[in-house]
Coordinates of C-alpha atoms in Angstrom, one line a residue:
X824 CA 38.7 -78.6 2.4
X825 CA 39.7 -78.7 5.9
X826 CA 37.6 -76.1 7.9
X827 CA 40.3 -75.1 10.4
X828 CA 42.4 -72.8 7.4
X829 CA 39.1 -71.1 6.6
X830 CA 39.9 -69.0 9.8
X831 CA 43.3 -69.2 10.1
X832 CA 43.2 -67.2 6.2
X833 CA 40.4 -64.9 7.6
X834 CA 37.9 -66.4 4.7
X835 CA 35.1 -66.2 7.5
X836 CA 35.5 -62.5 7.4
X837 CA 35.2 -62.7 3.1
X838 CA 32.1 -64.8 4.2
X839 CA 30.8 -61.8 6.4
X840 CA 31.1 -59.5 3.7
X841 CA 29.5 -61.6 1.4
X842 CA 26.2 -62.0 3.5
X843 CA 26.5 -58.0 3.8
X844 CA 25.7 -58.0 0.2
X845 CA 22.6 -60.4 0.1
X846 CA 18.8 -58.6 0.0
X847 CA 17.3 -61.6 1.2
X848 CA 17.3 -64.2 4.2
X849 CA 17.4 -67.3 2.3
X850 CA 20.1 -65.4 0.0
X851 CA 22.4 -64.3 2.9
X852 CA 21.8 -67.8 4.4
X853 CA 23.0 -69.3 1.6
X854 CA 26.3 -66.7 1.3
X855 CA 27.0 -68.2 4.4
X856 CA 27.1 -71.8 4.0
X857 CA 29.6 -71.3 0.9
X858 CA 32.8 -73.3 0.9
X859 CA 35.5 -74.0 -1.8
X860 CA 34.8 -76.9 -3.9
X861 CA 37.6 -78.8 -5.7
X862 CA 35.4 -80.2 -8.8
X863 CA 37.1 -77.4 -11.9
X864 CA 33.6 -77.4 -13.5
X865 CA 31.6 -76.4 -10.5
X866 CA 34.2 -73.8 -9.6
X867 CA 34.1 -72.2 -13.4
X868 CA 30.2 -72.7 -14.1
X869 CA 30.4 -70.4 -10.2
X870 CA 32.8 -68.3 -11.6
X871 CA 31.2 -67.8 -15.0
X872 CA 27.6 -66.8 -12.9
X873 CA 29.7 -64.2 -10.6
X874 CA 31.2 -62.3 -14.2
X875 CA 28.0 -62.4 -15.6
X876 CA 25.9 -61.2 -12.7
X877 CA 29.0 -58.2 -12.2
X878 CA 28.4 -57.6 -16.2
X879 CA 24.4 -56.8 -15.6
X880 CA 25.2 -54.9 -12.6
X881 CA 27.5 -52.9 -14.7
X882 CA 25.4 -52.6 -17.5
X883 CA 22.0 -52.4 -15.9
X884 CA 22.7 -51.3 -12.5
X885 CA 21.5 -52.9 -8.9
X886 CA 18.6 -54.7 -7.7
X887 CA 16.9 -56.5 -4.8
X888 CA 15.6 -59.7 -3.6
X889 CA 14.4 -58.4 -0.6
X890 CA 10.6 -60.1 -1.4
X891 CA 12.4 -63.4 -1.2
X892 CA 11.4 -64.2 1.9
X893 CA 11.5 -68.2 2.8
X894 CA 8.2 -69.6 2.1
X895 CA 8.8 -73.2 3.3
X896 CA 6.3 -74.0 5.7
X897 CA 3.6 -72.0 3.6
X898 CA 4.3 -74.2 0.5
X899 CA 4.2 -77.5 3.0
X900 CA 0.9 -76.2 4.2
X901 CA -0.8 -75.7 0.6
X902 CA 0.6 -78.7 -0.3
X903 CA -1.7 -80.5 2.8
X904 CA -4.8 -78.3 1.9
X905 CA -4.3 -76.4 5.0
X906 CA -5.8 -72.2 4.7
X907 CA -2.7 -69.6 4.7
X908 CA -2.7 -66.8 7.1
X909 CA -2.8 -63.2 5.6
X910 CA 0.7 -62.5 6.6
X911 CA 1.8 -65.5 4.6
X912 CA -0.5 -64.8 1.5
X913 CA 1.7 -61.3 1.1
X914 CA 4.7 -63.0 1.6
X915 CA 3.3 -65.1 -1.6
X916 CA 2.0 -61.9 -3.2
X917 CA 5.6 -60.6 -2.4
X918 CA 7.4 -63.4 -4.1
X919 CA 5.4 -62.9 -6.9
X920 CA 6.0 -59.2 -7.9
X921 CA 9.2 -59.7 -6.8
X922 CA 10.0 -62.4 -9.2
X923 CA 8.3 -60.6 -11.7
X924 CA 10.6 -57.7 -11.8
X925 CA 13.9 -59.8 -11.0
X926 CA 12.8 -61.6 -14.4
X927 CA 12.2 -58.1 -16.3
X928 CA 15.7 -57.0 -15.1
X929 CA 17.2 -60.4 -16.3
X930 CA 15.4 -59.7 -20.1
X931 CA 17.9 -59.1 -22.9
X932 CA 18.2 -55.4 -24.4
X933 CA 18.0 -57.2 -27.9
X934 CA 16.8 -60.5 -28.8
X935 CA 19.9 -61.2 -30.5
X936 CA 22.3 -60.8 -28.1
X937 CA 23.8 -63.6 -26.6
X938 CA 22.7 -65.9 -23.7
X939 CA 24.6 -66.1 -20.3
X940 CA 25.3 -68.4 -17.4
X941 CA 22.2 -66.6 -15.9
X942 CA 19.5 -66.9 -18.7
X943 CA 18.0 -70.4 -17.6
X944 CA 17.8 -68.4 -13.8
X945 CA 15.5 -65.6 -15.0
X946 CA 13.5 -68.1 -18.2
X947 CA 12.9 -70.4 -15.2
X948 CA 11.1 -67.4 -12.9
X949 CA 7.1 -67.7 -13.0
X950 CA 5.9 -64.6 -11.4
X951 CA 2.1 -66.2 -11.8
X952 CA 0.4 -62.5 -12.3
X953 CA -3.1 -63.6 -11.8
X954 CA -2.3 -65.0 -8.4
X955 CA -0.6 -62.4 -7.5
X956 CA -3.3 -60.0 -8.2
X957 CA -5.7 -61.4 -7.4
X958 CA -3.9 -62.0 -3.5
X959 CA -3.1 -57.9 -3.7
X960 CA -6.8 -57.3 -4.6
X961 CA -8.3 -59.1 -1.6
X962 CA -6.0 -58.1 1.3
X963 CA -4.8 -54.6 1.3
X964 CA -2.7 -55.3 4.2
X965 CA -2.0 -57.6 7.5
X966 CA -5.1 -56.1 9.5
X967 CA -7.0 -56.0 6.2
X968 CA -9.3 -57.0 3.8
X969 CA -10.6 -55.3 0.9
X970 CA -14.5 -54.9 1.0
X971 CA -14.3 -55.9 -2.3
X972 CA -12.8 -59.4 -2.1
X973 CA -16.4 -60.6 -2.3
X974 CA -19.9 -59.8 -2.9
X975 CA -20.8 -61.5 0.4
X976 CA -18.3 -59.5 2.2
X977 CA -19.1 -56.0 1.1
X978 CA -22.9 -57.2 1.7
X979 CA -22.1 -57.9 5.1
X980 CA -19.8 -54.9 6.0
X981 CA -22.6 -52.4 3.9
X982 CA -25.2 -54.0 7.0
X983 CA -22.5 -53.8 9.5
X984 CA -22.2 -50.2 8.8
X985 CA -26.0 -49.6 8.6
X986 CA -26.7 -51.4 11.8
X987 CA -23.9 -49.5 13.9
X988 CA -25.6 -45.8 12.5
X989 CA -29.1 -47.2 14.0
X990 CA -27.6 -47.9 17.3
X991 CA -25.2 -44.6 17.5
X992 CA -28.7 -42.9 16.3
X993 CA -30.6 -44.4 19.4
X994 CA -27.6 -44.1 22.2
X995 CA -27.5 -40.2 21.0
X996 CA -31.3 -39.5 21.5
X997 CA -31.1 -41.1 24.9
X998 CA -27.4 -39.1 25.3
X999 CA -28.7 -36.2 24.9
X1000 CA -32.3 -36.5 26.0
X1001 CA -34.4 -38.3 28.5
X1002 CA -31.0 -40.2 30.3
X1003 CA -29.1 -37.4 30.1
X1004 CA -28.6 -36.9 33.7
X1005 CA -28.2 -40.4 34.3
X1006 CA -25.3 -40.4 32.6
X1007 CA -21.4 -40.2 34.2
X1008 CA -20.5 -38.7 30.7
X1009 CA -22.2 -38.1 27.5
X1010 CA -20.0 -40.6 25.4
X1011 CA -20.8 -43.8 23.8
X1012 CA -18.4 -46.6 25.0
X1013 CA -17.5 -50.5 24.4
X1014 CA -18.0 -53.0 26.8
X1015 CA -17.3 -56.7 25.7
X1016 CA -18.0 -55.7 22.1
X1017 CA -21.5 -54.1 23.2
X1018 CA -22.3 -50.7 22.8
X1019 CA -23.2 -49.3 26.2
X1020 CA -23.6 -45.8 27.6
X1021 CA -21.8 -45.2 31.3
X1022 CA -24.6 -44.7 33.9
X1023 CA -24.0 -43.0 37.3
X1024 CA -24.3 -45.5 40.1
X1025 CA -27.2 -43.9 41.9
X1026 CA -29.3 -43.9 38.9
X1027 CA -28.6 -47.8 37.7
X1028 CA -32.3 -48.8 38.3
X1029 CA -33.2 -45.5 36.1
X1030 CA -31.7 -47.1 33.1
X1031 CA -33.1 -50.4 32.0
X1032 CA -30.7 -52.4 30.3
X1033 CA -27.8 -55.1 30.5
X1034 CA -24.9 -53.9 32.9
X1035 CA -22.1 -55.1 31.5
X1036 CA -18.8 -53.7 33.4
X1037 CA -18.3 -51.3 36.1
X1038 CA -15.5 -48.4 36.6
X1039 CA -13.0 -49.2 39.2
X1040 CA -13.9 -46.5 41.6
X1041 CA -17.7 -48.0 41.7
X1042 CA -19.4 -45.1 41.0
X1043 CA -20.2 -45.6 37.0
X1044 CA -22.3 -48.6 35.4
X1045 CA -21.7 -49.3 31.8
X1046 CA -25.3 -50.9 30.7
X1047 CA -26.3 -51.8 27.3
X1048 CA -29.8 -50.3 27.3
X1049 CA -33.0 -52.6 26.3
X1050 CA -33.6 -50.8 23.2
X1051 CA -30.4 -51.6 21.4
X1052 CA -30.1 -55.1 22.7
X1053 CA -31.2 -56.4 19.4
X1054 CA -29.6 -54.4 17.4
X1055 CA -26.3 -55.1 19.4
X1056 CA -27.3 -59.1 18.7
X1057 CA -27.6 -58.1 15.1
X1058 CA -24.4 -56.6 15.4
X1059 CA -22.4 -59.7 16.7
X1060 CA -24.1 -61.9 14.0
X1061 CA -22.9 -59.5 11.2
X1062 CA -19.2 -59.6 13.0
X1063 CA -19.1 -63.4 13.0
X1064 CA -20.3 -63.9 9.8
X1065 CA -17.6 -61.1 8.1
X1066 CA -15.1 -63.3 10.1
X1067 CA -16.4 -66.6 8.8
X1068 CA -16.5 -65.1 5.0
X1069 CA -13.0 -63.9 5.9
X1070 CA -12.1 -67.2 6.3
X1071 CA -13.4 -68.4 3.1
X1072 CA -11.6 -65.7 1.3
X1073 CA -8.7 -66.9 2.7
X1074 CA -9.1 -71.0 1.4
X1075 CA -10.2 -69.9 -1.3
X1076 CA -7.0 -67.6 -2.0
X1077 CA -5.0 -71.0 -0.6
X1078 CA -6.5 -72.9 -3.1
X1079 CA -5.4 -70.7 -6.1
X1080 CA -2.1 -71.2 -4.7
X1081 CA -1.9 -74.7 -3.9
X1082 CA -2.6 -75.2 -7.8
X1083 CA 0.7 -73.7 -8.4
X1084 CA 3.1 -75.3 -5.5
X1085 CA 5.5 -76.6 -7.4
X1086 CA 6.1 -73.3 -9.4
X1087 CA 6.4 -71.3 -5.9
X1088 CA 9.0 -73.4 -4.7
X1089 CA 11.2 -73.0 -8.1
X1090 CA 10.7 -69.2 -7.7
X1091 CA 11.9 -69.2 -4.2
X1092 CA 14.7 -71.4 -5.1
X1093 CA 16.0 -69.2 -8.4
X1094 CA 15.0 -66.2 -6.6
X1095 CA 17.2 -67.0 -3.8
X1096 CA 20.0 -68.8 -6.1
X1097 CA 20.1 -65.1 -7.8
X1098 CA 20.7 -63.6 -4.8
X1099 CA 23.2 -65.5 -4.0
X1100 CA 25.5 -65.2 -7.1
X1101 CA 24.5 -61.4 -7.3
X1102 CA 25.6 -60.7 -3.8
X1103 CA 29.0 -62.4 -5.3
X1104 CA 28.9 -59.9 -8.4
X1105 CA 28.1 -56.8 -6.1
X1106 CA 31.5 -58.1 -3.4
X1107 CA 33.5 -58.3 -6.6
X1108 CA 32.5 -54.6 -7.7
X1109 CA 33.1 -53.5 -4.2
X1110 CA 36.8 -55.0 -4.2
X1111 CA 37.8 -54.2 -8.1
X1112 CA 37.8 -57.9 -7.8
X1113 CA 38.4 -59.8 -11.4
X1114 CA 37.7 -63.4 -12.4
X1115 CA 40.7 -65.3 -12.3
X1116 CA 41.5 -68.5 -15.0
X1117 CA 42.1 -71.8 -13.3
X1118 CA 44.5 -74.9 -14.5
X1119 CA 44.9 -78.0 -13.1
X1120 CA 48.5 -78.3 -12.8
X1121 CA 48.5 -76.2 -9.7
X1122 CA 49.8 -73.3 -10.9
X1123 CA 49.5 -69.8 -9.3
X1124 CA 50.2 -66.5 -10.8
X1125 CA 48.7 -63.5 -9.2
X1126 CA 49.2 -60.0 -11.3
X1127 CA 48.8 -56.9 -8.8
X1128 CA 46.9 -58.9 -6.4
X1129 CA 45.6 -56.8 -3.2
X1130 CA 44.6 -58.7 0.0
X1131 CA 40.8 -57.9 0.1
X1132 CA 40.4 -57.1 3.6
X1133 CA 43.4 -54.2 3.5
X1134 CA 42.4 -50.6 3.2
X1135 CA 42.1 -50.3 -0.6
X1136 CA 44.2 -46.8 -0.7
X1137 CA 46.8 -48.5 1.1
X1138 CA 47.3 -52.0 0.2
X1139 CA 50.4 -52.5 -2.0
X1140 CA 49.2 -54.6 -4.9
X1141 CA 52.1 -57.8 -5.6
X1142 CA 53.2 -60.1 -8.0
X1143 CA 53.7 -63.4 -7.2
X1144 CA 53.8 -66.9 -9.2
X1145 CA 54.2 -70.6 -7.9
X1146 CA 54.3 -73.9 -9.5
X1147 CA 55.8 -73.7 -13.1
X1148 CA 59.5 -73.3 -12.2
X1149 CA 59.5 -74.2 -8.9
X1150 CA 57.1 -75.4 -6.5
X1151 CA 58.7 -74.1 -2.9
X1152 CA 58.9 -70.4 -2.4
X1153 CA 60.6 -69.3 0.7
X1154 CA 60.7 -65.5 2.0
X1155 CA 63.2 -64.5 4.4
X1156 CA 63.8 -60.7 6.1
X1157 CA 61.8 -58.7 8.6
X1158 CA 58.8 -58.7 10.5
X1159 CA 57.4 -55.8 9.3
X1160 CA 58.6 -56.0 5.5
X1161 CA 54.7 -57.6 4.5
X1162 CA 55.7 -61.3 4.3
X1163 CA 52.7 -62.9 5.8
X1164 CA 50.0 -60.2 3.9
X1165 CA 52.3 -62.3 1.2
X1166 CA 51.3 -65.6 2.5
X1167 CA 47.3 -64.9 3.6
X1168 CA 46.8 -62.8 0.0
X1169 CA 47.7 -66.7 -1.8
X1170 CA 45.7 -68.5 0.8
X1171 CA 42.8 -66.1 0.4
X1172 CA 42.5 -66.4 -3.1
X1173 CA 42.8 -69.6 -3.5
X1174 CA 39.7 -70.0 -1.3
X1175 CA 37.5 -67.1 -2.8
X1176 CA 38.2 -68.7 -6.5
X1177 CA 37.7 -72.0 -5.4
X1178 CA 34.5 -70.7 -3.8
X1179 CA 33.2 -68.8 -7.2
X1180 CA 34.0 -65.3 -5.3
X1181 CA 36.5 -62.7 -7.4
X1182 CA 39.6 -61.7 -6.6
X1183 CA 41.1 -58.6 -6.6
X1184 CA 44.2 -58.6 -8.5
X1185 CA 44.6 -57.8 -12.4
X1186 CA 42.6 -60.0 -15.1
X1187 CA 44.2 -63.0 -16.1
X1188 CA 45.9 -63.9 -12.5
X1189 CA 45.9 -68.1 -12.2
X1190 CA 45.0 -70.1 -9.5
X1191 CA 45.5 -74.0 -9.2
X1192 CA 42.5 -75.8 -8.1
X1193 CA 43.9 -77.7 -4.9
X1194 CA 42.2 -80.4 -2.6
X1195 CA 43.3 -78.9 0.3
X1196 CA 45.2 -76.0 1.6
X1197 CA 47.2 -75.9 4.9
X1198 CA 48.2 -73.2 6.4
X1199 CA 50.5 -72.2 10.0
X1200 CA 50.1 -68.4 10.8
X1201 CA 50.2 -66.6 13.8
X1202 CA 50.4 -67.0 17.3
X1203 CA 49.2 -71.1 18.2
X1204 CA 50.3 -70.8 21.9
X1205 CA 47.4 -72.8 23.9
X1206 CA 47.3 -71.5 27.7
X1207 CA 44.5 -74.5 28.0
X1208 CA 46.7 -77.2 26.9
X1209 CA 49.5 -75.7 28.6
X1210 CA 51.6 -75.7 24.9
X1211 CA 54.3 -72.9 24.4
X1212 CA 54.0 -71.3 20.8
X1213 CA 56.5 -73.7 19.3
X1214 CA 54.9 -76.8 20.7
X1215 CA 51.3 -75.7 19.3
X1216 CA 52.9 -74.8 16.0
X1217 CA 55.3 -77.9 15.4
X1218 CA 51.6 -80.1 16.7
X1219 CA 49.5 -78.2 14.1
X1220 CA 52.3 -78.6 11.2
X1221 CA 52.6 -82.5 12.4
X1222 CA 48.6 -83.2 12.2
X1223 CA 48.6 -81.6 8.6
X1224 CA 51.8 -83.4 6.9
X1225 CA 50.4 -86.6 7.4
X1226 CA 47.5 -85.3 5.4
X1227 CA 49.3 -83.3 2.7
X1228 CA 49.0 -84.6 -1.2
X1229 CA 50.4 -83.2 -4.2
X1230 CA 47.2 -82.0 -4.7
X1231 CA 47.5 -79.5 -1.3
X1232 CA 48.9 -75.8 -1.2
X1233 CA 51.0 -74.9 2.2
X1234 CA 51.8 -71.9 4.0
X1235 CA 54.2 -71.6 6.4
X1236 CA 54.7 -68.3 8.8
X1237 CA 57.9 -68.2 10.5
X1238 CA 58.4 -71.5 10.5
X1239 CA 60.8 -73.2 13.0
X1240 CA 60.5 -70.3 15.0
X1241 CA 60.3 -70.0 19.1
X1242 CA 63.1 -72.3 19.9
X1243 CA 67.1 -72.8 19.5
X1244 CA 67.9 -71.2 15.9
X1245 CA 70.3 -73.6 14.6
X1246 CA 67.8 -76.4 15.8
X1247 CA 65.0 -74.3 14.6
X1248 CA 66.4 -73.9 10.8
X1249 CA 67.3 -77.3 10.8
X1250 CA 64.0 -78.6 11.5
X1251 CA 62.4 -75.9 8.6
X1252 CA 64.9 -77.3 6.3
X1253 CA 64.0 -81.0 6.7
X1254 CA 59.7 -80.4 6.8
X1255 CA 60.4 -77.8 3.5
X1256 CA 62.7 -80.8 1.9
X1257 CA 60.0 -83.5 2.8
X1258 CA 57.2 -81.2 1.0
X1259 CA 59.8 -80.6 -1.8
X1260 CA 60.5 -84.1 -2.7
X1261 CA 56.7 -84.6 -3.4
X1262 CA 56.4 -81.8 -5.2
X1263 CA 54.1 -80.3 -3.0
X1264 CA 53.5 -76.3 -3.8
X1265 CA 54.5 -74.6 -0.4
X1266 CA 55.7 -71.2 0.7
X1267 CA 57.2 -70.4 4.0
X1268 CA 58.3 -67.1 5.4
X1269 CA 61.5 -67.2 7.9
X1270 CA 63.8 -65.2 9.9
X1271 CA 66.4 -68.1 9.3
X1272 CA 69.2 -67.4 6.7
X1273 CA 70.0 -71.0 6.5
X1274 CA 67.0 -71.1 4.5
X1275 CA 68.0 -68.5 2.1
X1276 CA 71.0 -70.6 1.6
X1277 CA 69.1 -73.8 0.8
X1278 CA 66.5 -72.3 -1.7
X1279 CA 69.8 -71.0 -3.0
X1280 CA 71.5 -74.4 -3.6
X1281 CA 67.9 -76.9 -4.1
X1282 CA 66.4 -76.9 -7.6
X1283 CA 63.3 -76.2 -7.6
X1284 CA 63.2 -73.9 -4.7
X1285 CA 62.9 -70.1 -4.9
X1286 CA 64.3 -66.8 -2.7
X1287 CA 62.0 -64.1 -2.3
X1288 CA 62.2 -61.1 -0.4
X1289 CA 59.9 -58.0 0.6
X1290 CA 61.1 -54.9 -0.8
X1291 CA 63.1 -52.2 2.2
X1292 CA 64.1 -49.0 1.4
X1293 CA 67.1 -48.5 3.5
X1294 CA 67.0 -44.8 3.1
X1295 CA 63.6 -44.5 4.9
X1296 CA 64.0 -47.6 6.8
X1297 CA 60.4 -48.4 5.8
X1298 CA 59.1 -51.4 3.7
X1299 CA 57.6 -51.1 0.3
X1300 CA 55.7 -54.2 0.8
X1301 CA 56.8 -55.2 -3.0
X1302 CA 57.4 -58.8 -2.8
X1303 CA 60.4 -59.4 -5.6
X1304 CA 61.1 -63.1 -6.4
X1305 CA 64.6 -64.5 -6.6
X1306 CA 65.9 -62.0 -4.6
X1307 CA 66.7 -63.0 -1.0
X1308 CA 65.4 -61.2 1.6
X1309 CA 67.6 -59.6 4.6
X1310 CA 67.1 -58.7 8.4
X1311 CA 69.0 -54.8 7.3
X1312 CA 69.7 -55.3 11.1
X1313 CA 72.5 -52.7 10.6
X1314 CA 71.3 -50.6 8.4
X1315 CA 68.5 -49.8 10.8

C-alpha cells in the first residue's frame, strides 16, 4: 500500500484515534504501526478479533492494559543472570496481576459456550501467581522493602533499630545534661551518616569527639562525641549489611524469574496483542462502526456509511456501490454539494477494513480487498518546486497510472481542473477512458459536464450526483447514483 494516500485519505488521523484508545505503551505503539494488508485472510482473521473484542466489551464491559508495560530489557537481563532493579521487579509483579485479571475477564460465562477469535489470547496468558506474590511480598514499593522478605533482613533492621535508640539515649543525656551549654541547639543532627550533636565554636575543645562538618557562618561544630563512636561504627556495619542482604533479595527474586523467561515474554506479547485489537473494538463502539464482509472481485457497497471523522450528529450517512455494474463512477455539480466527503468516505474505508478497523456504515456494507489505492484530493500546488496546482496534480496522477493494476481503487477530485476547460475535460475524459479499458474501479468528481455526457454514452460508466434542494439552496449531501449532477448556477 503506497504510504503517500494514507494522508491524503486522512487515515493518520484514524491512526491517532486508534492510539487514543490503547491502555498501554507497547499497545498504542503497536496501534500505530498498523497498515492495510492485502492478504483476505489476515484482513478477516483482524476483522473477526475486532467483532469479537467489541462483543466482550458489550457484554462484559471495559478493561485495561495499563500494567503492560514493555519489559524487554528486563527479560534480556534475566535471561544473562544479571539482578533486576526494584522498579523493574514491579513492572514484573505488574505484568503479572495484570495478566491475571485480563485472563479472568477473557473466561467464558459458561463452559459451553462457544470459543472466539480471542480464546487462544487469554488460554495462552500465564499470570505465574507465586512469582508474583512472592515479588509483592518482598518489595512494598520503589524505596522499599518489606522487613519481612527475610529472616536476615528483619534480624538486621530489629538491631538497626536497637542500636539507633542506644545512641538517641546517650546524645539526650549529654543534650540535656552535662553539654548542655555547649550546645548551639538542643537537637540531634546527621553529619555524613553519623549522629552528631552541634557544638558552639568556643566550646569545641569542651566536647571530645569527631568534628565532622561545620555551619557556614563558623560559629557551630557538628562532632560525633567519643562515646557513641562505636555505636555509630556498629551503626554503619548494620547499614551495609541491610544493603548487601538487599541485594541478595533482589537475585534471589531475579532468579525466580529468570526460571520463567520465556512465559514473561508470551504475556507481554498477548498482553500487548490484546490491547491492541481491544483498542480496535473500543474505536468501533465509539464510531457505531460495524464489521464489513469482504469479496475479491473488488466490489464496494457501502449502506448508510458516515465518514468517521465528521461530527456524528451532522454527517449525512450515503449509499454508494462500485464494481458490479460498472466499475467508473463519475460525480459532477458543486463545490459544496459533499462530493469529495463522497470520495474520502470510500478511500477511508477501504483502509480501515483493510487494516482490521470497523467502519461506520450499516452491517453488511462490502469492500473489495485492493492492492493499492490512489487517490488525487485537494490542493497539490508546490511553492518549493515552483508547480501551479494543475502541474502538481497532472505530476501526482502521471507517477500513479503507471502503477495502477486491476487490482487498485482511484479517486479522482476535480480532476482536469486549474487549466483551459475544454482542454481540461478532454484530458479527464482520456485518463478516465484509459482506467476504463482495464477495468480499473475509479471514481472521479468534476465540474466538467462533458463528463456527465461520457458516463452517459460509455458502458460501464456511472452519473452520480449530490443531492441540492433548490428551494433552500443548500445541499443534502445525499449522494444519488445514476442521476447526474448540475452546477444549479441559475437557480442560485
Amino acid at each position: 500500500m503506497n504510504t503517500k494516500v494514507l494522508h491524503t485519505l486522512e487515515y493518520d488521523k484514524i491512526i491517532q484515534l486508534l492510539i487514543d484508545k490503547a491502555t498501554s505503551a507497547p499497545g498504542r505503539e503497536l496501534c500505530r504501526r498498523l497498515i492495510p494488508s492485502t492478504d483476505l485472510s489476515a484482513i478477516e482473521e483482524a476483522q473477526q478479533e475486532t467483532a469479537d473484542a467489541l462483543s466482550m466489551l458489550l457484554t462484559k464491559g471495559s478493561t485495561s492494559f495499563g500494567g503492560n508495560k514493555d519489559l524487554q530489557f528486563a527479560i534480556k537481563s534475566l535471561e544473562i543472570g544479571s539482578a533486576l532493579s526494584i522498579p523493574e521487579l514491579l513492572g514484573i509483579a505488574g505484568l503479572l496481576q495484570n495478566t491475571a485479571r485480563i485472563k479472568s475477564y477473557g473466561r467464558k460465562a459458561r463452559e459451553e459456550d462457544a470459543d472466539t477469535s480471542l480464546t487462544p489470547y487469554f488460554a495462552a496468558l500465564e499470570p505465574l501467581t507465586r512469582v508474583s506474590e512472592e515479588i509483592s511480598r518482598c518489595i512494598l514499593s520503589e524505596e522499599e522493602i518489606a522487613d519481612d522478605a527475610s529472616p536476615k533482613l528483619k534480624s538486621i533492621r530489629r538491631s538497626i533499630v536497637l542500636t539507633g535508640d542506644k545512641i538517641h539515649s546517650q546524645l539526650n543525656s549529654m543534650v540535656n545534661g552535662s553539654y548542655r551549654t555547649y550546645l548551639q541547639d538542643n537537637v540531634i543532627t546527621m553529619r555524613n551518616d553519623r549522629y552528631c550533636i552541634p557544638v558552639k565554636a568556643e566550646y569545641k575543645g569542651q566536647v571530645r569527639g569527631m568534628v565532622h562538618d561545620q555551619s557556614s557562618t563558623g560559629s557551630t561544630f557538628f562532632i560525633e562525641p567519643e562515646a557513641i563512636v562505636n555505636l555509630n561504627n556498629q551503626l554503619k556495619e548494620l547499614s551495609i549489611q541491610e544493603k548487601e542482604e538487599i541485594e541478595a533479595i533482589l537475585l534471589s527474586l531475579s532468579q525466580l524469574c529468570a526460571e520463567h523467561t520465556e512465559e514473561l515474554a508470551r504475556n507481554q506479547q498477548l498482553m500487548t496483542q490484546l490491547d491492541f485489537i481491544f483498542a480496535k473494538a473500543s474505536l468501533a463502539l465509539d464510531l457505531n462502526a460495524t464489521k464489513p464482509v469482504f469479496n475479491t472481485d473488488h466490489y464496494i457497497q457501502i449502506r448508510k456509511g458516515r465518514h468517521p471523522l465528521l461530527p456524528s450528529k451532522k454527517v449525512v450517512p450515503i449509499d454508494i456501490h462500485l464494481g458490479k455494474d460498472f466499475d467508473l463512477l463519475v460525480i459532477p455539480g458543486p463545490n459544496t454539494g459533499g462530493k469529495t466527503v463522497s470520495l474520502k468516505t470510500i478511500g477511508l474505508f477501504t483502509l480501515m477494513g483493510q487494516a482490521g478497523l470497523h467502519i461506520p456504515a450499516l452491517d453488511r456494507s462490502e469492500l473489495g480487498v485492493f492492492e493499492n489505492v490512489y487517490a488525487d484530493i485537494g490542493d497539490e500546488q508546490s511553492i518549493e518546486q515552483s508547480l501551479s496546482t494543475f502541474s502538481s496534480h497532472m505530476t501526482n496522477i502521471v507517477s500513479f497510472l503507471k502503477k495502477v493494476t486491476p487490482s487498485s481503487l482511484v479517486l479522482f477530485d476535480e480532476l482536469g481542473a486549474g487549466t483551459d476547460p475544454t482542454e481540461g475535460a478532454a484530458l479527464a475524459i482520456a485518463i478516465l477512458s484509459h482506467l476504463h479499458r482495464q477495468g480499473i474501479r475509479t471514481m472521479a468528481t468534476t465540474h466538467y459536464s462533458e463528463l456527465k455526457v461520457f458516463a452517459l454514452s460509455e458502458k460501464g460508466v456511472e452519473n452520480a450526483s449530490c443531492e441540492f434542494d433548490v428551494e433552500t439552496l443548500r445541499p443534502t449531501y445525499r449522494l444519488l447514483i445514476g442521476i447526474p449532477g448540475k452546477s444549479n448556477a441559475f437557480a442560485i
